[in-house]
Tab-separated table of C-alpha atoms and ligand atoms in Angstrom:
chain	number	residue	atom	x	y	z
A	7	MET	CA	0.209	0.045	0.088
A	8	PRO	CA	2.499	2.953	0.415
A	9	PRO	CA	3.572	3.435	-3.012
A	10	VAL	CA	-0.932	3.626	-3.613
A	11	TYR	CA	-0.643	6.313	-0.949
A	12	ARG	CA	2.823	8.002	-1.983
A	13	GLY	CA	0.370	8.624	-5.492
A	14	GLU	CA	3.458	6.365	-6.972
A	15	THR	CA	0.501	4.158	-8.582
A	16	THR	CA	-3.404	3.417	-8.507
A	17	PHE	CA	-4.773	0.670	-7.218
A	18	PHE	CA	-7.913	-1.242	-8.300
A	19	GLY	CA	-10.870	-3.460	-6.464
A	20	ALA	CA	-12.219	-5.396	-9.756
A	21	TYR	CA	-15.676	-6.957	-8.171
A	22	THR	CA	-17.912	-6.467	-10.306
A	23	GLU	CA	-18.370	-9.361	-13.578
A	24	PRO	CA	-20.516	-8.991	-16.347
A	25	GLU	CA	-23.003	-11.458	-15.089
A	26	HIS	CA	-22.503	-10.536	-11.687
A	27	GLY	CA	-22.755	-6.616	-10.729
A	28	THR	CA	-25.752	-5.824	-7.530
A	29	ASP	CA	-25.503	-9.905	-6.749
A	30	ILE	CA	-21.820	-11.010	-6.250
A	31	THR	CA	-23.080	-13.398	-4.224
A	32	GLN	CA	-21.866	-16.181	-6.838
A	33	LEU	CA	-18.849	-15.063	-9.454
A	34	SER	CA	-18.118	-16.391	-12.696
A	35	THR	CA	-14.493	-15.763	-12.201
A	36	VAL	CA	-12.266	-19.285	-10.339
A	37	ALA	CA	-9.427	-19.276	-8.167
A	38	GLU	CA	-8.198	-23.373	-8.086
A	39	ARG	CA	-5.296	-23.957	-5.943
A	40	LYS	CA	-2.092	-25.573	-7.310
A	41	GLY	CA	0.487	-26.596	-4.403
A	42	ASP	CA	1.481	-23.092	-3.267
A	43	LYS	CA	-0.635	-21.377	-6.225
A	44	PHE	CA	-3.914	-20.416	-7.096
A	45	ILE	CA	-4.401	-20.370	-10.731
A	46	LEU	CA	-7.337	-17.927	-11.885
A	47	ARG	CA	-9.381	-17.819	-14.315
A	48	GLY	CA	-12.522	-15.647	-14.806
A	49	VAL	CA	-13.449	-11.530	-16.835
A	50	LYS	CA	-14.284	-8.419	-13.947
A	51	THR	CA	-15.802	-5.451	-15.761
A	52	PHE	CA	-16.185	-1.396	-14.699
A	53	ILE	CA	-13.031	-1.431	-13.140
A	54	THR	CA	-12.332	1.672	-11.809
A	55	ASN	CA	-8.399	2.762	-11.950
A	56	ALA	CA	-7.378	-0.892	-13.803
A	57	PRO	CA	-6.258	1.188	-16.965
A	58	THR	CA	-3.443	2.347	-15.293
A	59	ALA	CA	-2.549	0.693	-11.508
A	60	LYS	CA	0.450	-1.931	-11.021
A	61	TYR	CA	-1.580	-4.207	-8.886
A	62	GLY	CA	-5.393	-4.623	-7.320
A	63	ILE	CA	-7.075	-6.776	-5.574
A	64	VAL	CA	-9.765	-9.455	-7.225
A	65	LEU	CA	-13.009	-10.890	-5.672
A	66	ALA	CA	-12.803	-14.491	-6.490
A	67	GLN	CA	-14.742	-18.391	-5.971
A	68	THR	CA	-12.737	-20.470	-4.178
A	69	ASP	CA	-15.555	-23.125	-3.385
A	70	PRO	CA	-18.324	-22.716	-5.680
A	71	GLU	CA	-20.235	-24.825	-4.591
A	72	LYS	CA	-20.159	-22.516	-0.943
A	73	ARG	CA	-20.728	-19.240	-2.979
A	74	HIS	CA	-21.096	-16.438	-1.519
A	75	ARG	CA	-18.660	-18.910	2.152
A	76	GLY	CA	-16.133	-19.987	-0.283
A	77	GLN	CA	-14.925	-16.198	-1.684
A	78	THR	CA	-11.114	-15.035	-1.613
A	79	LEU	CA	-9.920	-11.941	-2.393
A	80	PHE	CA	-6.030	-11.424	-4.026
A	81	ILE	CA	-3.680	-9.437	-5.094
A	82	ILE	CA	-2.497	-9.348	-8.340
A	83	HIS	CA	-0.350	-7.463	-10.816
A	84	THR	CA	-1.830	-5.633	-13.848
A	85	ASP	CA	1.901	-6.349	-15.497
A	86	TRP	CA	1.290	-10.095	-15.295
A	87	PRO	CA	0.811	-13.089	-17.218
A	88	GLY	CA	-2.503	-13.672	-18.902
A	89	VAL	CA	-4.170	-10.547	-17.227
A	90	GLN	CA	-5.217	-8.747	-20.015
A	91	ILE	CA	-6.871	-5.066	-18.936
A	92	ARG	CA	-8.996	-3.294	-21.506
A	93	LYS	CA	-9.692	0.424	-21.604
A	94	LEU	CA	-13.611	0.694	-22.004
A	95	SER	CA	-14.645	4.171	-23.874
A	96	GLY	CA	-17.816	6.067	-23.947
A	97	LYS	CA	-18.200	6.895	-20.121
A	98	MET	CA	-20.679	9.328	-19.344
A	99	GLY	CA	-18.291	11.417	-16.657
A	100	GLN	CA	-15.996	11.490	-14.619
A	101	ARG	CA	-13.917	11.399	-17.651
A	102	ALA	CA	-9.991	12.131	-16.507
A	103	SER	CA	-10.759	8.801	-14.283
A	104	PRO	CA	-9.704	5.832	-16.140
A	105	VAL	CA	-12.145	3.908	-15.202
A	106	GLY	CA	-14.074	0.955	-16.788
A	107	GLY	CA	-11.258	-1.041	-17.515
A	108	GLU	CA	-12.110	-4.904	-18.330
A	109	ILE	CA	-9.634	-7.421	-16.753
A	110	THR	CA	-9.613	-11.070	-17.725
A	111	LEU	CA	-7.653	-13.543	-16.175
A	112	ASP	CA	-6.201	-16.126	-18.501
A	113	ASN	CA	-4.844	-18.515	-15.533
A	114	VAL	CA	-2.996	-16.707	-13.977
A	115	GLU	CA	-0.736	-18.034	-11.529
A	116	VAL	CA	-1.424	-16.572	-7.653
A	117	PRO	CA	1.544	-17.207	-5.366
A	118	ILE	CA	-0.494	-17.775	-1.684
A	119	ASP	CA	1.332	-15.060	-0.562
A	120	TYR	CA	-0.398	-12.587	-2.467
A	121	VAL	CA	-4.105	-15.099	-1.293
A	122	VAL	CA	-5.492	-11.449	1.561
A	123	GLY	CA	-4.708	-12.795	4.969
A	124	GLY	CA	-2.739	-15.259	3.557
A	125	GLU	CA	-4.273	-18.834	4.745
A	126	LYS	CA	-6.877	-17.377	6.618
A	127	GLY	CA	-7.549	-15.621	4.666
A	128	ILE	CA	-9.119	-18.314	2.168
A	129	ASN	CA	-12.938	-18.042	1.943
A	130	GLN	CA	-13.665	-15.224	3.174
A	131	GLY	CA	-12.974	-12.044	0.791
A	132	PHE	CA	-17.160	-12.030	0.933
A	133	TYR	CA	-17.273	-10.157	4.752
A	134	TRP	CA	-14.276	-8.408	4.035
A	135	THR	CA	-15.889	-7.395	0.744
A	136	LEU	CA	-18.937	-5.620	3.517
A	137	ALA	CA	-16.615	-5.271	6.042
A	138	TYR	CA	-15.182	-2.454	3.350
A	139	PHE	CA	-18.136	-1.341	1.374
A	140	ASN	CA	-19.905	-0.259	4.864
A	141	VAL	CA	-16.540	2.615	4.914
A	142	SER	CA	-15.694	2.830	0.336
A	143	ARG	CA	-19.913	4.206	0.830
A	144	LEU	CA	-18.848	6.882	2.176
A	145	GLY	CA	-16.839	7.750	-0.603
A	146	PRO	CA	-19.512	8.219	-3.612
A	147	ALA	CA	-20.950	10.881	-1.178
A	148	ALA	CA	-18.592	12.784	-0.505
A	149	ILE	CA	-17.812	13.081	-4.898
A	150	ALA	CA	-21.238	13.583	-4.806
A	151	LEU	CA	-20.431	16.187	-1.260
A	152	GLY	CA	-17.834	18.089	-3.683
A	153	ILE	CA	-19.996	18.974	-7.507
A	154	MET	CA	-23.041	19.202	-5.478
A	155	LEU	CA	-20.928	22.915	-3.453
A	156	ALA	CA	-19.306	23.921	-7.238
A	157	ALA	CA	-22.917	23.655	-8.245
A	158	PHE	CA	-24.462	25.004	-5.902
A	159	ASP	CA	-22.141	28.081	-5.848
A	160	LYS	CA	-21.972	28.273	-10.075
A	161	ALA	CA	-26.161	28.366	-9.764
A	162	LEU	CA	-25.311	31.505	-6.938
A	163	GLU	CA	-22.602	33.430	-9.505
A	164	TYR	CA	-25.308	33.273	-11.993
A	165	ALA	CA	-28.269	34.437	-10.927
A	166	GLN	CA	-26.854	36.758	-8.963
A	167	LYS	CA	-25.851	37.875	-13.184
A	168	ARG	CA	-28.189	37.375	-15.388
A	169	ILE	CA	-30.587	39.526	-15.929
A	170	GLN	CA	-33.946	39.521	-17.440
A	171	PHE	CA	-37.010	41.739	-17.426
A	172	GLY	CA	-34.357	44.740	-16.499
A	173	GLN	CA	-33.578	43.283	-12.988
A	174	PRO	CA	-31.248	39.841	-11.598
A	175	ILE	CA	-33.387	36.423	-12.281
A	176	ILE	CA	-32.698	35.821	-8.053
A	177	ASN	CA	-34.256	38.186	-7.096
A	178	PHE	CA	-37.484	36.623	-8.082
A	179	GLN	CA	-38.598	34.679	-5.887
A	180	LEU	CA	-38.863	30.728	-7.153
A	181	ILE	CA	-34.973	31.918	-7.919
A	182	GLN	CA	-34.835	32.045	-4.041
A	183	GLU	CA	-36.320	29.073	-3.577
A	184	LYS	CA	-34.573	27.350	-4.656
A	185	LEU	CA	-31.616	28.554	-4.261
A	186	ALA	CA	-33.251	28.269	-0.927
A	187	ARG	CA	-33.226	24.792	-1.233
A	188	MET	CA	-30.432	23.429	-2.494
A	189	ALA	CA	-28.408	25.759	-0.003
A	190	MET	CA	-30.455	22.746	2.908
A	191	LEU	CA	-29.334	20.109	1.264
A	192	ILE	CA	-26.015	20.715	0.551
A	193	GLU	CA	-25.866	21.253	4.689
A	194	VAL	CA	-28.177	19.046	5.328
A	195	SER	CA	-25.908	16.208	3.933
A	196	ARG	CA	-22.316	18.029	5.282
A	197	SER	CA	-23.636	17.195	8.494
A	198	MET	CA	-24.711	13.470	7.591
A	199	LEU	CA	-21.418	12.402	5.578
A	200	TYR	CA	-19.199	14.120	8.352
A	201	ARG	CA	-21.274	11.814	11.499
A	202	ALA	CA	-20.970	9.303	9.190
A	203	ALA	CA	-17.099	9.702	9.101
A	204	TYR	CA	-17.140	9.452	13.313
A	205	TYR	CA	-18.800	6.491	12.539
A	206	VAL	CA	-16.145	5.205	10.844
A	207	ASP	CA	-13.076	6.319	13.168
A	208	SER	CA	-15.283	3.774	15.885
A	209	TYR	CA	-15.861	0.677	13.138
A	210	ILE	CA	-12.945	0.444	13.005
A	211	LYS	CA	-11.153	-0.501	16.403
A	212	PHE	CA	-14.514	-2.706	16.399
A	213	GLN	CA	-16.734	-0.179	18.420
A	214	ILE	CA	-19.971	-0.126	16.022
A	215	ASP	CA	-22.001	-3.609	14.679
A	216	PRO	CA	-21.132	-4.302	11.553
A	217	ARG	CA	-24.758	-4.767	10.284
A	218	ALA	CA	-25.597	-1.038	12.473
A	219	MET	CA	-22.675	0.355	10.276
A	220	ALA	CA	-23.583	-0.850	7.008
A	221	ALA	CA	-27.211	1.131	7.577
A	222	ILE	CA	-25.315	4.768	8.538
A	223	THR	CA	-22.553	3.856	5.828
A	224	SER	CA	-25.722	3.245	2.740
A	225	ALA	CA	-28.267	5.658	4.158
A	226	THR	CA	-25.586	8.114	3.862
A	227	LYS	CA	-24.431	7.265	-0.018
A	228	VAL	CA	-28.428	8.029	-0.573
A	229	PHE	CA	-29.144	10.302	1.066
A	230	ILE	CA	-26.173	12.574	-0.217
A	231	THR	CA	-26.189	10.271	-3.787
A	232	ASP	CA	-29.664	11.589	-3.715
A	233	ALA	CA	-29.015	15.306	-3.019
A	234	ALA	CA	-26.752	16.102	-5.361
A	235	ASN	CA	-28.679	14.772	-7.805
A	236	GLN	CA	-31.671	17.637	-6.602
A	237	VAL	CA	-29.378	20.428	-6.124
A	238	ILE	CA	-26.832	19.992	-9.761
A	239	ASP	CA	-30.448	19.893	-11.408
A	240	GLU	CA	-31.409	22.659	-9.828
A	241	ALA	CA	-28.554	24.852	-10.965
A	242	ILE	CA	-28.950	23.335	-14.248
A	243	GLN	CA	-32.487	25.167	-14.693
A	244	ILE	CA	-31.384	28.752	-12.888
A	245	HIS	CA	-28.465	28.514	-16.124
A	246	GLY	CA	-31.415	27.945	-18.300
A	247	GLY	CA	-30.820	27.147	-21.952
A	248	TYR	CA	-26.895	28.595	-21.146
A	249	GLY	CA	-27.171	25.019	-18.234
A	250	TYR	CA	-27.573	22.406	-20.769
A	251	PHE	CA	-24.422	23.176	-22.594
A	252	GLU	CA	-21.154	22.788	-21.732
A	253	GLU	CA	-19.400	25.833	-21.764
A	254	PHE	CA	-21.136	26.016	-18.688
A	255	ASP	CA	-19.500	23.909	-15.971
A	256	VAL	CA	-22.996	22.596	-14.639
A	257	GLU	CA	-23.526	20.209	-17.975
A	258	ARG	CA	-20.917	18.017	-16.949
A	259	TYR	CA	-21.525	18.614	-12.804
A	260	TRP	CA	-24.684	16.268	-14.355
A	261	ARG	CA	-22.531	13.605	-15.870
A	262	ASP	CA	-20.029	13.792	-13.035
A	263	HIS	CA	-22.167	14.051	-10.536
A	264	ARG	CA	-24.339	10.221	-12.289
A	265	VAL	CA	-22.504	7.178	-11.874
A	266	THR	CA	-22.836	8.252	-7.847
A	267	ARG	CA	-25.514	7.084	-7.669
A	268	ILE	CA	-25.243	3.436	-9.631
A	269	TYR	CA	-21.511	2.627	-8.732
A	270	GLU	CA	-19.910	0.580	-4.417
A	271	GLY	CA	-23.344	-0.873	-5.416
A	272	THR	CA	-27.403	0.709	-6.810
A	273	ASN	CA	-28.765	3.145	-4.451
A	274	GLU	CA	-31.617	-0.069	-3.993
A	275	ILE	CA	-29.406	-2.483	-2.533
A	276	ASN	CA	-28.109	-0.042	-0.665
A	277	LEU	CA	-31.931	1.375	-0.186
A	278	LEU	CA	-32.420	-2.832	1.653
A	279	THR	CA	-29.019	-2.708	3.627
A	280	ILE	CA	-31.569	0.070	5.796
A	281	THR	CA	-34.184	-1.633	6.119
A	282	ASP	CA	-31.660	-5.107	6.701
A	283	ALA	CA	-30.581	-3.530	9.221
A	284	LEU	CA	-33.968	-2.076	10.915
A	285	ARG	CA	-35.157	-6.170	9.854
A	286	ARG	CA	-32.847	-7.305	13.218
A	287	GLY	CA	-34.121	-5.925	15.690
A	288	GLY	CA	-31.828	-4.179	18.137
A	289	VAL	CA	-28.543	-3.915	15.906
A	290	TRP	CA	-29.838	-0.588	14.454
A	291	LYS	CA	-32.756	2.139	14.705
A	292	PRO	CA	-32.683	5.869	12.843
B	1	FAD	C1	-18.046	4.124	-13.772
B	1	FAD	C2	-18.104	3.350	-12.991
B	1	FAD	C3	-17.155	2.315	-12.568
B	1	FAD	C4	-16.994	1.277	-11.530
B	1	FAD	N1	-16.231	1.409	-11.016
B	1	FAD	C5	-16.429	-0.356	-9.997
B	1	FAD	C6	-14.733	-0.269	-9.115
B	1	FAD	O1	-13.946	0.103	-9.757
B	1	FAD	N2	-15.262	-2.183	-8.767
B	1	FAD	C7	-16.467	-2.751	-9.576
B	1	FAD	O2	-15.897	-4.173	-8.778
B	1	FAD	N3	-16.912	-2.782	-9.948
B	1	FAD	C8	-17.776	-1.403	-10.061
B	1	FAD	N4	-18.646	-0.438	-11.108
B	1	FAD	C9	-19.215	-1.759	-10.626
B	1	FAD	C10	-20.450	-1.527	-10.439
B	1	FAD	O3	-20.086	-1.480	-9.265
B	1	FAD	C11	-22.478	-1.797	-11.133
B	1	FAD	O4	-21.952	-1.432	-12.522
B	1	FAD	C12	-22.992	-2.257	-9.574
B	1	FAD	O5	-22.969	-2.691	-8.858
B	1	FAD	C13	-24.539	-2.029	-10.144
B	1	FAD	O6	-24.303	-3.952	-10.860
B	1	FAD	P1	-24.815	-3.880	-12.524
B	1	FAD	O7	-23.787	-2.703	-13.671
B	1	FAD	O8	-24.594	-5.873	-13.222
B	1	FAD	O9	-26.749	-3.686	-12.258
B	1	FAD	P2	-26.812	-4.573	-12.198
B	1	FAD	O10	-26.582	-5.518	-11.037
B	1	FAD	O11	-27.373	-5.214	-13.531
B	1	FAD	O12	-27.856	-3.688	-11.791
B	1	FAD	C14	-29.443	-3.700	-12.885
B	1	FAD	C15	-30.496	-2.626	-12.424
B	1	FAD	O13	-30.661	-3.722	-10.240
B	1	FAD	C16	-31.661	-3.247	-9.825
B	1	FAD	N5	-31.336	-3.933	-9.025
B	1	FAD	C17	-30.870	-5.178	-8.934
B	1	FAD	N6	-30.694	-5.816	-7.579
B	1	FAD	C18	-31.513	-5.666	-7.265
B	1	FAD	C19	-32.669	-6.298	-5.535
B	1	FAD	N7	-32.086	-7.513	-5.555
B	1	FAD	N8	-33.799	-4.969	-5.677
B	1	FAD	C20	-33.678	-3.922	-6.691
B	1	FAD	N9	-33.031	-3.384	-7.736
B	1	FAD	C21	-32.152	-5.028	-7.652
B	1	FAD	C22	-29.933	-2.079	-9.844
B	1	FAD	O14	-30.237	-1.404	-8.203
B	1	FAD	C23	-30.315	-1.571	-11.041
B	1	FAD	O15	-30.830	-0.369	-10.577
B	1	FAD	C24	-18.541	0.997	-11.739
B	1	FAD	C25	-19.289	1.185	-11.889
B	1	FAD	C26	-19.538	2.367	-13.435
B	1	FAD	C27	-20.399	3.239	-13.823
């Protein structure tokens, strides 16, 4: 990890497959043990950073019979024999990020040392992936918060400059209402994100039930990414026709934020995670 933290290389996490996106309980990528090695076969898709990273994590089935109880995390290097990475093109937004590489694993030999957690990590991959998502889902929430803040700044500035009916459009009460509602959503989103991050500090010290943490992270991700959807949409509306063209950044903000409701678990599956915690009496309630 140190070269990643130093910014010398990027890193990827490959869970999604062409046939398994939301449902990763039974993967097509398999890892077969041969002595002190595993042989990895399969295809991963939509993998952020795959085209540039030197290495990353792959989730694979080590015991297909056991479904999610038989999955393991492996570290692989992208220049190993049998690893092929294809960059997917035509992405709607976040085009500065080389997202969407497709990774083909053709009998890739992985030494046992590259199993995350060593021997103890075998068949723990699914659970560790969920534990990781409990924290990582705040990433899209933070991205969405940043983009909606930028969109709000642009809208506020534009509303004060744009003259219609002989006056700045911010003088019109319907525009004022939009800006007030946008500001409220930003305030609530920021508080919710910081509070969730505070809980994460306790979670990584094992002081919070994982299902409670999952509910908090999922609620934060869904609320903030939905709020961004509303705020950026209104920012475009305030810009009128100019908001629909790329010269004004709000058009790009729309495209960039859109994926935050899809990756790190779609908002639908995150809503189900919240209700799952609610149904397990005592684990978590709002
Ligand atoms: C730009 C980008 C970057 C990505 N980066 C990564 C990455 O780095 N690593 C990685 O592993 N993956 C990555 N992904 C993949 C992403 O996590 C998946 O696209 C996502 O999990 C959804 O899977 P899917 O696309 O197969 O959709 P599907 O699972 O096919 O879902 C289709 C629709 O059905 C809904 N749905 C599915 N199951 C249910 C259910 N039980 N109840 C209700 N609704 C349901 C979904 O919410 C969605 O609306 C990335 C995706 C994108 C677009």
